[in-house]
Coordinates of C-alpha atoms in Angstrom, one line a residue:
X978 CA 7.0 7.1 -8.4
X979 CA 5.8 4.8 -6.2
X980 CA 2.8 1.2 -6.8
X981 CA -0.9 1.5 -7.4
X982 CA -4.1 -0.7 -7.0
X983 CA -7.5 0.0 -8.4
X984 CA -9.6 -3.3 -7.3
X985 CA -13.0 -3.1 -9.3
X986 CA -15.9 -0.4 -8.1
X987 CA -18.3 -3.5 -7.8
X988 CA -16.2 -5.2 -5.3
X989 CA -17.4 -2.0 -2.7
X990 CA -17.4 -1.8 0.0
X991 CA -13.7 -1.9 0.4
X992 CA -11.7 -1.5 4.1
X993 CA -8.5 -0.2 3.8
X994 CA -6.2 -1.8 6.7
X995 CA -2.3 -0.8 7.6
X996 CA 0.4 -1.8 10.2
X997 CA -2.0 1.2 12.5
X998 CA -5.1 -0.8 11.8
X999 CA -8.4 0.0 10.2
X1000 CA -8.5 3.7 8.0
X1001 CA -12.1 3.9 7.5
X1002 CA -11.7 7.0 6.1
X1003 CA -10.2 8.0 2.7
X1004 CA -6.3 9.3 3.8
X1005 CA -4.1 11.7 1.4
X1006 CA -1.1 10.8 4.0
X1007 CA -0.2 8.1 6.3
X1008 CA 3.1 6.8 7.4
X1009 CA 2.5 3.4 7.5
X1010 CA 5.3 0.6 6.8
X1011 CA 1.9 -1.5 4.6
X1012 CA -1.0 -1.2 3.2
X1013 CA -4.2 -3.5 2.2
X1014 CA -7.2 -3.0 0.8
X1015 CA -10.1 -6.3 1.2
X1016 CA -12.9 -6.5 -0.6
X1017 CA -15.8 -9.3 -1.7
X1018 CA -15.1 -11.7 -3.8
X1019 CA -18.4 -12.1 -5.4
X1020 CA -18.3 -15.4 -4.5
X1021 CA -19.3 -14.8 -1.1
X1022 CA -15.8 -14.3 0.7
X1023 CA -13.3 -11.5 0.7
X1024 CA -10.2 -11.5 -1.0
X1025 CA -7.6 -8.5 -1.3
X1026 CA -4.6 -6.9 -2.3
X1027 CA -1.6 -5.2 -0.1
X1028 CA 1.2 -2.9 -1.1
X1029 CA 4.2 -3.2 1.3
X1030 CA 7.3 -1.0 1.3
X1031 CA 10.6 -1.9 1.5
X1032 CA 12.7 -0.6 5.0
X1033 CA 14.9 0.1 2.5
X1034 CA 13.1 3.3 0.2
X1035 CA 13.5 7.0 0.9
X1036 CA 12.0 7.9 3.4
X1037 CA 10.9 4.4 5.3
X1038 CA 8.0 4.4 5.8
X1039 CA 7.2 7.1 3.6
X1040 CA 3.8 9.1 4.2
X1041 CA 2.0 8.7 0.8
X1042 CA -0.6 6.5 1.3
X1043 CA -3.8 7.4 -0.7
X1044 CA -6.6 5.2 -0.1
X1045 CA -10.0 5.9 -1.5
X1046 CA -13.3 4.1 -0.8
X1047 CA -14.2 4.1 -4.1
X1048 CA -12.0 1.4 -5.0
X1049 CA -7.7 3.1 -5.1
X1050 CA -5.1 1.4 -3.3
X1051 CA -1.4 3.8 -3.6
X1052 CA 2.0 3.7 -2.5
X1053 CA 3.0 7.6 -3.6
X1054 CA 6.5 8.6 -3.4
X1055 CA 7.8 11.8 -3.3
X1056 CA 4.2 12.1 -3.0
X1057 CA 3.4 15.9 -1.7
X1058 CA 7.1 16.2 -2.1
X1059 CA 9.7 17.4 -4.5
X1060 CA 13.0 15.5 -5.4
X1061 CA 15.2 17.0 -7.9
X1062 CA 17.6 14.1 -9.0
X1063 CA 20.9 15.9 -9.4
X1064 CA 23.3 14.6 -13.1
X1065 CA 23.8 10.9 -12.9
X1066 CA 21.8 10.4 -9.6
X1067 CA 19.7 7.5 -8.4
X1068 CA 17.0 5.9 -6.4
X1069 CA 15.9 2.8 -5.8
X1070 CA 12.4 2.3 -4.8
X1071 CA 11.0 -1.3 -3.9
X1072 CA 7.8 -2.7 -3.2
X1073 CA 5.2 -6.1 -3.2
X1074 CA 2.3 -7.3 -3.9
X1075 CA 0.4 -9.4 -2.0
X1076 CA -2.3 -10.4 -3.6
X1077 CA -4.6 -12.7 -0.7
X1078 CA -7.5 -14.8 -0.1
X1079 CA -9.9 -13.5 3.2
X1080 CA -9.8 -10.3 5.1
X1081 CA -5.8 -8.7 5.8
X1082 CA -5.8 -10.6 9.5
X1083 CA -7.3 -13.9 8.2
X1084 CA -4.5 -13.2 5.6
X1085 CA -1.7 -12.7 7.5
X1086 CA -0.3 -9.4 5.9
X1087 CA 1.4 -8.3 8.2
X1088 CA 3.5 -11.7 9.5
X1089 CA 3.7 -11.6 5.9
X1090 CA 5.2 -8.4 5.6
X1091 CA 8.1 -8.0 8.0
X1092 CA 9.0 -11.9 6.3
X1093 CA 9.3 -9.1 3.1
X1094 CA 11.1 -6.1 5.0
X1095 CA 13.9 -8.4 7.0
X1096 CA 14.8 -9.5 2.6

């Protein structure tokens, strides 16, 4: 389970930012509450997409982030772990996708996440 976003590869280079800062390398595992990918909007500016994990998600902040600089941002659960559901067992994953103009700092991604996580 989880949520992923694939930006158009023609918008490279991509900048991946998390609650822990900018990630210049590809990532397969990172425990951060949110992650953002920003890129050229094709009109001389920057746009981006953030994915927020909700604090109610199992194992929050779950370390299932995947960033690929060819164009992939993903929040994965249970990621590298297994989760065996018992009969009649369920779980709920909550995410929010925030589409914005500007980079992560300009778009106040951290503030938007703080508002989302308090709901």
